[in-house]
Coordinates of C-alpha atoms and ligand atoms in Angstrom, one line a residue:
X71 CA 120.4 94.3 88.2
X72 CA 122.6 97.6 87.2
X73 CA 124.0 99.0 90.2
X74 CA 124.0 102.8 90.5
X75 CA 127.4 104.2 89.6
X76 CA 126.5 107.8 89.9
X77 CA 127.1 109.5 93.3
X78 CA 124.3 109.3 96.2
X79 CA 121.9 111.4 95.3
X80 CA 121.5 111.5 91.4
X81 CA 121.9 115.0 89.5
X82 CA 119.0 116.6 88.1
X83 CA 119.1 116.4 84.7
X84 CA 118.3 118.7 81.4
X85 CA 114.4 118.4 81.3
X86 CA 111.2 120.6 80.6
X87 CA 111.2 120.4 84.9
X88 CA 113.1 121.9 86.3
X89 CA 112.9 119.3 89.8
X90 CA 112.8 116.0 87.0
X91 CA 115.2 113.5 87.8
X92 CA 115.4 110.2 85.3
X93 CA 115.0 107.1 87.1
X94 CA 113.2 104.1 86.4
X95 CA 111.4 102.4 89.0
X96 CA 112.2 99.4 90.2
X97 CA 116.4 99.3 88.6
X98 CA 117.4 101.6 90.6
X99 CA 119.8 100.5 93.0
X100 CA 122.9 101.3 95.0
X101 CA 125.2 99.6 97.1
X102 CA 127.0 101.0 99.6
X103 CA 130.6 100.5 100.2
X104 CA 132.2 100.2 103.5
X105 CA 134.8 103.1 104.6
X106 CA 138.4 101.8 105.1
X107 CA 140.0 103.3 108.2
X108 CA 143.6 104.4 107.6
X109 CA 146.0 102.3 110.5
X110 CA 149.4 104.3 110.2
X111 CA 151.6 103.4 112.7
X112 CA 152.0 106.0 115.6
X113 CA 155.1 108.4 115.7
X114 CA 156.8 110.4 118.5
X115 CA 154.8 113.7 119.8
X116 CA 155.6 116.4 121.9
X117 CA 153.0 116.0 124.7
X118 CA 151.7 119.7 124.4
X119 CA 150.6 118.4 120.8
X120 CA 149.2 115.5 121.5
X121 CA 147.4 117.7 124.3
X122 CA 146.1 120.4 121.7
X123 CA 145.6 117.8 118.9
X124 CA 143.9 115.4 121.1
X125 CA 141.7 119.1 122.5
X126 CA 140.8 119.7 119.2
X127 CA 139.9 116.2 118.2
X128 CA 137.9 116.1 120.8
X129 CA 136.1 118.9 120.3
X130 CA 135.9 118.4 116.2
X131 CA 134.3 114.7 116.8
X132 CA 131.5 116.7 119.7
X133 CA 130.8 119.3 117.0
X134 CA 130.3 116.5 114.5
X135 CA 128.3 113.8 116.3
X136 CA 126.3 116.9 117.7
X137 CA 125.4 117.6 113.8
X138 CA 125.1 114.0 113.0
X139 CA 122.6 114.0 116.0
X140 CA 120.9 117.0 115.0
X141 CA 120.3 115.7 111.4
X142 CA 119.7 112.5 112.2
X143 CA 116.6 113.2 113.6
X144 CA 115.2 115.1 110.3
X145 CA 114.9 113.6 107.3
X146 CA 117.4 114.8 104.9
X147 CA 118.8 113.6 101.2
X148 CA 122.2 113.4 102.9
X149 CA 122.4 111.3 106.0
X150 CA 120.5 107.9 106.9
X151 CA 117.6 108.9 109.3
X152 CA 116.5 105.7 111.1
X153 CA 112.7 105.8 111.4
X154 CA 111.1 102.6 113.5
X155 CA 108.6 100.6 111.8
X156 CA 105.3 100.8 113.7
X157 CA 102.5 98.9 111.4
X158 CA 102.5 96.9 108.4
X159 CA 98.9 96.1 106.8
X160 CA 98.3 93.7 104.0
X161 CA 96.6 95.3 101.1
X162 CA 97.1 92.2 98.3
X163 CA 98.5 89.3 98.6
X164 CA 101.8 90.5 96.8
X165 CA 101.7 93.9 98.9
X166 CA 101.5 95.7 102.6
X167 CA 100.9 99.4 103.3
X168 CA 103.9 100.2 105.7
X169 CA 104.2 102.6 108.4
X170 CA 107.6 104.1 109.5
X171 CA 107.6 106.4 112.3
X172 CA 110.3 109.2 112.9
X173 CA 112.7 109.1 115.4
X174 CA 112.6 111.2 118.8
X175 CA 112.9 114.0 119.2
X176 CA 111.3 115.1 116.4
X177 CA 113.0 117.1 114.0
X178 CA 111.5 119.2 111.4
X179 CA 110.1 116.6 109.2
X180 CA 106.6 118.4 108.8
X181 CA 108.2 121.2 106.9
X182 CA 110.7 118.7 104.8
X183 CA 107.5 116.2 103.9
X184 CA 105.3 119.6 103.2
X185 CA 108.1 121.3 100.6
X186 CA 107.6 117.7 99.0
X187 CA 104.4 117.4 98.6
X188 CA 104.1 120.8 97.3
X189 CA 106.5 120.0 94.6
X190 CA 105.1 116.8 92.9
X191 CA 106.1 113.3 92.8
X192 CA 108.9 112.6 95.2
X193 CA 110.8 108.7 97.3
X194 CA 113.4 108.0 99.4
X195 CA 116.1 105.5 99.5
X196 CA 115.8 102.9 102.6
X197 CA 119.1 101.2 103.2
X198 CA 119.2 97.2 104.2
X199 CA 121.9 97.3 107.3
X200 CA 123.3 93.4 106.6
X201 CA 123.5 94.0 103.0
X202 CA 124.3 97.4 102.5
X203 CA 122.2 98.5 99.8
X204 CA 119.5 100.8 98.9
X205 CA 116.1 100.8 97.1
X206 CA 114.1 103.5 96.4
X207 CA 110.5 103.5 97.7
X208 CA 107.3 106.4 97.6
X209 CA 105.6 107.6 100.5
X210 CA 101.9 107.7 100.1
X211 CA 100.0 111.0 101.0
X212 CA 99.3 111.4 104.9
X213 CA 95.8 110.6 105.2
X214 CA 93.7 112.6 107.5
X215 CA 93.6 110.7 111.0
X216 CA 97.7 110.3 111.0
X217 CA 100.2 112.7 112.8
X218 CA 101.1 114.6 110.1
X219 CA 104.8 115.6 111.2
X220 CA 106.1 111.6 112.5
X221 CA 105.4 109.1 110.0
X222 CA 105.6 107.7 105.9
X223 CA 103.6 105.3 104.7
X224 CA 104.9 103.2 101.9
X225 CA 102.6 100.7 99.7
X226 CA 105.4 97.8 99.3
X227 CA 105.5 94.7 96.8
X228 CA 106.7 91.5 98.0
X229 CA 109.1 89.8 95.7
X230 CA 110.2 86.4 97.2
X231 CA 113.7 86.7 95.6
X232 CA 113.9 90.6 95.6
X233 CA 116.8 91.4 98.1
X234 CA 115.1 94.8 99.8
X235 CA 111.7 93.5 99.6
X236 CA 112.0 90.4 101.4
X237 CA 114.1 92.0 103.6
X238 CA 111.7 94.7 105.0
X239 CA 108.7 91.9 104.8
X240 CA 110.3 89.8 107.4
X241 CA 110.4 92.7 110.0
X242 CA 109.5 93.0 113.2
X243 CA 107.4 95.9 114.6
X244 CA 109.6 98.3 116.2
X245 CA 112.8 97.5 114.1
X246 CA 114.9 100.4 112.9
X247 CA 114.7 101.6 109.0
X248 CA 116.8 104.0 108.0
X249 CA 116.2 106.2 105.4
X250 CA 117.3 109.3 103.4
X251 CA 115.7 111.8 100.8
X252 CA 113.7 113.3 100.0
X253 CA 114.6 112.6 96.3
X254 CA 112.1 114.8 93.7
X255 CA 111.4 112.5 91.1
X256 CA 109.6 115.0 89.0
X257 CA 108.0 118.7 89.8
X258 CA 104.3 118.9 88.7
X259 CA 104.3 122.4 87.4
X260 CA 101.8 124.9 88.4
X261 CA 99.9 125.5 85.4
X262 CA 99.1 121.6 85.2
X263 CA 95.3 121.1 84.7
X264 CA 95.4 117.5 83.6
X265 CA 97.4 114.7 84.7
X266 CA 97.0 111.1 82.8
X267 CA 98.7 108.8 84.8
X268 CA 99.4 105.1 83.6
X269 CA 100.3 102.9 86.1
X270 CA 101.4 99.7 86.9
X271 CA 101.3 97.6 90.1
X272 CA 103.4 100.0 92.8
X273 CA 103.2 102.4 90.0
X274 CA 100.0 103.5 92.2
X275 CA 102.5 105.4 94.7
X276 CA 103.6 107.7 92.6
X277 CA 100.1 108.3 90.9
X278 CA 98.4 109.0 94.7
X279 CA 101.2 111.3 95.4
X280 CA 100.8 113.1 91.9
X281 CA 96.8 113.7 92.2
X282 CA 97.0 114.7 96.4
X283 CA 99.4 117.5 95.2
X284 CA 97.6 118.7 92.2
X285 CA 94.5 118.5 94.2
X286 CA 95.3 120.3 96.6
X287 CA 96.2 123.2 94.5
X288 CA 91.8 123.2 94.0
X289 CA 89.9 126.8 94.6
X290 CA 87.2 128.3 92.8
X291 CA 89.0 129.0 89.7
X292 CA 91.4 125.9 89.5
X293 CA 89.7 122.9 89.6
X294 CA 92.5 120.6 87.6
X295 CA 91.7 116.9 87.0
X296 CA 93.7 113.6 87.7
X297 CA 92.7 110.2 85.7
X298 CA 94.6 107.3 86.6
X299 CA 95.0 104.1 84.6
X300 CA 95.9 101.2 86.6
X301 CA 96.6 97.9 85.6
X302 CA 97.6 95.1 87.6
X303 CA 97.8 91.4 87.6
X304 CA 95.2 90.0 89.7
X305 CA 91.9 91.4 90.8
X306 CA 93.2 90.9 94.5
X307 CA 95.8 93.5 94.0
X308 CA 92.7 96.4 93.4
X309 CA 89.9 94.6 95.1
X310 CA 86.7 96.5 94.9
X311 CA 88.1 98.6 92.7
X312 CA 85.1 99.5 89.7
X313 CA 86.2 101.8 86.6
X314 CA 84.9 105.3 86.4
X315 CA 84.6 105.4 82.9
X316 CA 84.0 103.2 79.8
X317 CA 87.8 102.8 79.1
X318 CA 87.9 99.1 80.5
X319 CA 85.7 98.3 77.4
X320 CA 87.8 99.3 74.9
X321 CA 90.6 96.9 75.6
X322 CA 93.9 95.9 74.3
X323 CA 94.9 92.2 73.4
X324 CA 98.3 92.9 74.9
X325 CA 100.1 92.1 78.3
X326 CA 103.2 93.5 79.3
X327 CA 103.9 92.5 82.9
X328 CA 106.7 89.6 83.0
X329 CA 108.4 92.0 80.7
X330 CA 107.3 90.2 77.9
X331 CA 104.7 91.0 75.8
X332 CA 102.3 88.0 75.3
X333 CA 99.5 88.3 73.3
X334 CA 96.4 86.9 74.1
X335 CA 94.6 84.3 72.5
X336 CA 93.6 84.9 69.2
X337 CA 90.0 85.4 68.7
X338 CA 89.2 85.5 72.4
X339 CA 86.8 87.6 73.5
X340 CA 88.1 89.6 76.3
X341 CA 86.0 88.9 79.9
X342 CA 84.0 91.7 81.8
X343 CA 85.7 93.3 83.8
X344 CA 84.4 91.0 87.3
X345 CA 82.1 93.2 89.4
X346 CA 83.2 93.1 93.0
X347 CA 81.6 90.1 94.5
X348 CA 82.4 91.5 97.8
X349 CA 82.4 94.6 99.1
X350 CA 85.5 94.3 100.5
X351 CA 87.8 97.3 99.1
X352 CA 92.3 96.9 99.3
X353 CA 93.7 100.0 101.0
X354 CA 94.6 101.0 97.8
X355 CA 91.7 101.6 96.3
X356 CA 89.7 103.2 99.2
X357 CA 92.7 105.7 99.5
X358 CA 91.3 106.3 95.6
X359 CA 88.1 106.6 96.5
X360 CA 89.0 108.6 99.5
X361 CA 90.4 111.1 96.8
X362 CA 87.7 110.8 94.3
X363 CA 85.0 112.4 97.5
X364 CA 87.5 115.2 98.5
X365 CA 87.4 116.4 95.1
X366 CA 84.5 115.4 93.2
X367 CA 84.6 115.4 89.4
X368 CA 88.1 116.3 89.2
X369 CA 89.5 112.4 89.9
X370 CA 88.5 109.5 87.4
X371 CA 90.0 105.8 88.2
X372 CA 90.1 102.7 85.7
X373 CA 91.1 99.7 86.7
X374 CA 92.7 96.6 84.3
X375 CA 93.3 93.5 85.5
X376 CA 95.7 91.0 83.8
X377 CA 93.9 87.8 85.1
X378 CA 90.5 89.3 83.4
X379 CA 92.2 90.1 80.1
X380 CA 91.5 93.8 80.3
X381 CA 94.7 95.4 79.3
X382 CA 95.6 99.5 78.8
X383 CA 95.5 100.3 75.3
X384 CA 95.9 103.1 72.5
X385 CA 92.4 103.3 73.0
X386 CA 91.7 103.6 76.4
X387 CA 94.5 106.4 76.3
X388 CA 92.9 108.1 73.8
X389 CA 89.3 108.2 75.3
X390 CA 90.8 110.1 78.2
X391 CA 93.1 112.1 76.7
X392 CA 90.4 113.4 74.2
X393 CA 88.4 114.0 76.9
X394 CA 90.2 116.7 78.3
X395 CA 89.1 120.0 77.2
X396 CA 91.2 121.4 74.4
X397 CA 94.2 123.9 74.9
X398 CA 92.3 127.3 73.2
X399 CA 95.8 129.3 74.1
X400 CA 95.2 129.0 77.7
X401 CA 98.7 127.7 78.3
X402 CA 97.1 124.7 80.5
X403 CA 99.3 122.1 80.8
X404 CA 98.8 118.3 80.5
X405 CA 100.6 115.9 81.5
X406 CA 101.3 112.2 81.1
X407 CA 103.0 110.3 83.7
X408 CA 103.9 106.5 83.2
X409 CA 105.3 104.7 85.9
X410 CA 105.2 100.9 87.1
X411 CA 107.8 97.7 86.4
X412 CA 110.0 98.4 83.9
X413 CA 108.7 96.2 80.6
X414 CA 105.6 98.2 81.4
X415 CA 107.2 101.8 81.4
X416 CA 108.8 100.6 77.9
X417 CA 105.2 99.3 76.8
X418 CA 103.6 102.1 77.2
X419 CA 105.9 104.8 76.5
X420 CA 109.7 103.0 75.3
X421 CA 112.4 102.3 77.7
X422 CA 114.3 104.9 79.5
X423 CA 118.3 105.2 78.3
X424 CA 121.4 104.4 80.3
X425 CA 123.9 106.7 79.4
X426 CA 127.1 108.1 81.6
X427 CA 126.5 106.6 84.8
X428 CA 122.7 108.0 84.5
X429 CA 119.0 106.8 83.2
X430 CA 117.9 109.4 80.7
X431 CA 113.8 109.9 79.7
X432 CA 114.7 108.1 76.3
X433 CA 112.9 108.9 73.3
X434 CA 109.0 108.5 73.2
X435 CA 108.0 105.2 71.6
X436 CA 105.4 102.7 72.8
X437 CA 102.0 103.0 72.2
X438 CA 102.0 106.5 73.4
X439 CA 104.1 107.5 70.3
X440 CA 101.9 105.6 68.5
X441 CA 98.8 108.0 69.4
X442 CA 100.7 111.2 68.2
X443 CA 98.7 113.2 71.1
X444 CA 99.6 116.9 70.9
X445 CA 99.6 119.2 73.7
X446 CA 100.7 116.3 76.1
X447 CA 104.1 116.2 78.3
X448 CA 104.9 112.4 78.8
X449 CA 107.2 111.9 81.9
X450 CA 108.1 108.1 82.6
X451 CA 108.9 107.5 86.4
Ligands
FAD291 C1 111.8 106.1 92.3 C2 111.4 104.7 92.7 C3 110.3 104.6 93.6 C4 109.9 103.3 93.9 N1 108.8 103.1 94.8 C5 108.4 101.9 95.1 C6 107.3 101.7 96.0 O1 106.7 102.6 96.5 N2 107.0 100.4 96.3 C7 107.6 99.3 95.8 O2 107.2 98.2 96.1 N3 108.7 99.5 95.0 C8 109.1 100.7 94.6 N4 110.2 100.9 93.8 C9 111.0 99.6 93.4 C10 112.0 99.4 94.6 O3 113.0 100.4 94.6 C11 112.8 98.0 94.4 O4 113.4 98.0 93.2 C12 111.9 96.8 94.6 O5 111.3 96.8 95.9 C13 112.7 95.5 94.4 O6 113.9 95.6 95.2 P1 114.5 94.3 95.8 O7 115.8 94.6 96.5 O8 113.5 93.6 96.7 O9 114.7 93.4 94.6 P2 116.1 93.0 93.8 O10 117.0 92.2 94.7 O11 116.7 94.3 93.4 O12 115.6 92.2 92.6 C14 114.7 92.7 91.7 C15 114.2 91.6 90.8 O13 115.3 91.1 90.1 C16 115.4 89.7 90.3 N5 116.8 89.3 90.4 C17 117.7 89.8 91.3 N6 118.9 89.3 91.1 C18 118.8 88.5 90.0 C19 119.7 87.6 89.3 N7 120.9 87.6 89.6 N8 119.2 87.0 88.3 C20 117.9 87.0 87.9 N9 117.0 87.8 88.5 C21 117.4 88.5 89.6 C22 114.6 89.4 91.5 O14 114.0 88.1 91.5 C23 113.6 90.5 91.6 O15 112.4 90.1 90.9 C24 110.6 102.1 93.4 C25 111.7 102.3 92.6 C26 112.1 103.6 92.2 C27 113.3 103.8 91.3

């Protein structure tokens, strides 16, 4: 575990975008330390000093906790704004949607969340009270039926031995979270027509957020497309999910979650992909099918599933970024964004750097290198 040695709220760095910060999900993580209060011993005042000093101390500390009040209330990348936990729903059996609401009065979160979501792909940092430290985590687009302006909703793994994780598993409804941000993780530019986002486990965050803000940018002339890769280790973690298009057949022989690399066994013929035997669909993937309706023939899903040997390879990049339509000078841009555990980011696309107290993009490598794609941004998350 690397702790982060930068100061709260990391700088944006050098990057084609202008809002890209380097991160890499999952190691980032800060501790916070506790403030040491000064205990000089008290010396002799006039008492029309202590008077004024204690006036204007007085007065200082009102003005303060009246702005600490005031922002406390509205989310902000500055101060801790404690939000109360008001559902938590099982979507895998390593994962629960969470629901955080904002505190009363409500502040102006509606116009901090919309300025996000406009932007592109965007988290906060939660902070564990007993333990002061943080962890990153990536609100999920507001669907429809919620009230838009109070809560986040956060798709959360449970790691048994994972400090935060366990942590927010074990609470109870109504507990206090508190939370700051939000933190861009990286803009998606105007001109984007196609995203190709490779994800891995909670890597799906960040890929809903990415396709409900290019989406939205749809009118008659702009119709850009989203198609999302996303592998996991069990079938339960994507249940009903079924692939959109023939990229599940084309599959690699390689696993990279563990963070190591295992190859399967030689010879075997990869398994089907298993049909749903149920009709029973995780949250996860009716929020992608929810997305796939709204904007129809602009969102593709494919899902791979460790446990059934189907793997995301060179080739099932390749089918979709051939698909798209080719540049012809328009200026479109396309984008790839990997994000997921860490051995999968470096899979996929090579790790990110460490270097002066900050993760850097890193050069490309991984398969992604491999493919040589031209016209194609890669941003790992
Ligand atoms: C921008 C961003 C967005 C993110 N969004 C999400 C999200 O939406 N949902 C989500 O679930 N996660 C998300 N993450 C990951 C999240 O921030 C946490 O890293 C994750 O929840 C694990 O934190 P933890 O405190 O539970 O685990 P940690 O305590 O940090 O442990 C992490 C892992 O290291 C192992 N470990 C810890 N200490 C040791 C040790 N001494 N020796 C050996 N192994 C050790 C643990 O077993 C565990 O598997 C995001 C990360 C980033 C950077």
């Amino acid at each position: 575990m690397k702790l982060r040695t930068s100061a709260p709220g990391l700088p944006l760095l050098n990057s084609p975008f202008p809002l890209c910060r380097s991160v890499i999900r999952g190691r980032r993580h800060y501790v916070f330390s506790a403030s040491s209060a000064s205990s000089l011993p008290p010396k002799p005042r006039y008492w029309l000093r202590v008077a004024v000093v204690t006036t204007a101390a007085a007065g200082v500390g009102a003005f303060i906790r009246s702005q600490q009040d005031t922002k406390s209330t509205t989310l902000n990348p500055v101060t801790f704004t404690p939000y109360y936990l008001v559902s938590k729903e099982l979507v895998s059996p390593s994962g629960s949607i969470f629901t955080l609401k904002a505190p009363k009065p409500v502040g102006d979160n509606c116009q901090v969340y919309e300025e996000a979501w406009k932007t592109g792909v965007w988290s906060v940092m939660f902070k564990q009270p007993q333990l002061q430290i943080g962890r990153d985590y990536t609100p999920l687009p507001p669907t429809s039926g919620e009230g838009r302006e109070e809560s986040l909703r956060f798709f959360i793994r449970q790691d048994p031995h994972g400090e935060m994780s366990r942590y927010l598993h074990g609470l109870d409804m109504g507990t206090s979270i508190e939370m700051r941000g939000p933190q861009i993780e990286c803009e998606i530019p105007l001109d984007t027509q196609q995203i190709l986002f490779i994800a891995g486990g909670t890597g799906i965050a960040p890929a809903l957020q990415a396709g409900h803000t290019l989406l939205s940018r749809t009118n008659d002339t702009y119709k850009p497309e989203i198609h999302i890769l996303w592998a996991n280790r069990r079938r339960d973690d994507c249940a009903g999910g079924t692939n959109d298009s023939a990229a599940t057949t084309s599959r690699s022989q390689v696993s990279w979650f563990s963070g190591l690399l295992k190859t399967s066994i030689a010879g075997r013929t990869p398994a089907e992909p298993m049909k749903s035997a149920t009709t029973f669909s995780s949250l996860i993937v009716k929020e992608l099918e929810a997305l796939k309706s709204k904007y129809p023939g602009q969102v593709t899903v494919d899902y791979f599933v460790d446990e059934e040997n189907t793997f995301i390879g060179k080739k099932a990049i390749l089918d979709l970024a051939d698909s798209a339509p080719p540049d012809k000078g328009s200026h479109k841009r396309k984008m790839i964004f990997v994000s997921g555990p860490e051995g999968f980011i470096s899979y996929v696309a090579g790790p990110k750097l460490w270097a002066q107290g900050m993760e850097l993009q890193g050069p490309l490598q991984g398969i992604i290198k491999e493919l040589d794609l031209k016209d194609w941004t890669v941003w790992k998350l």
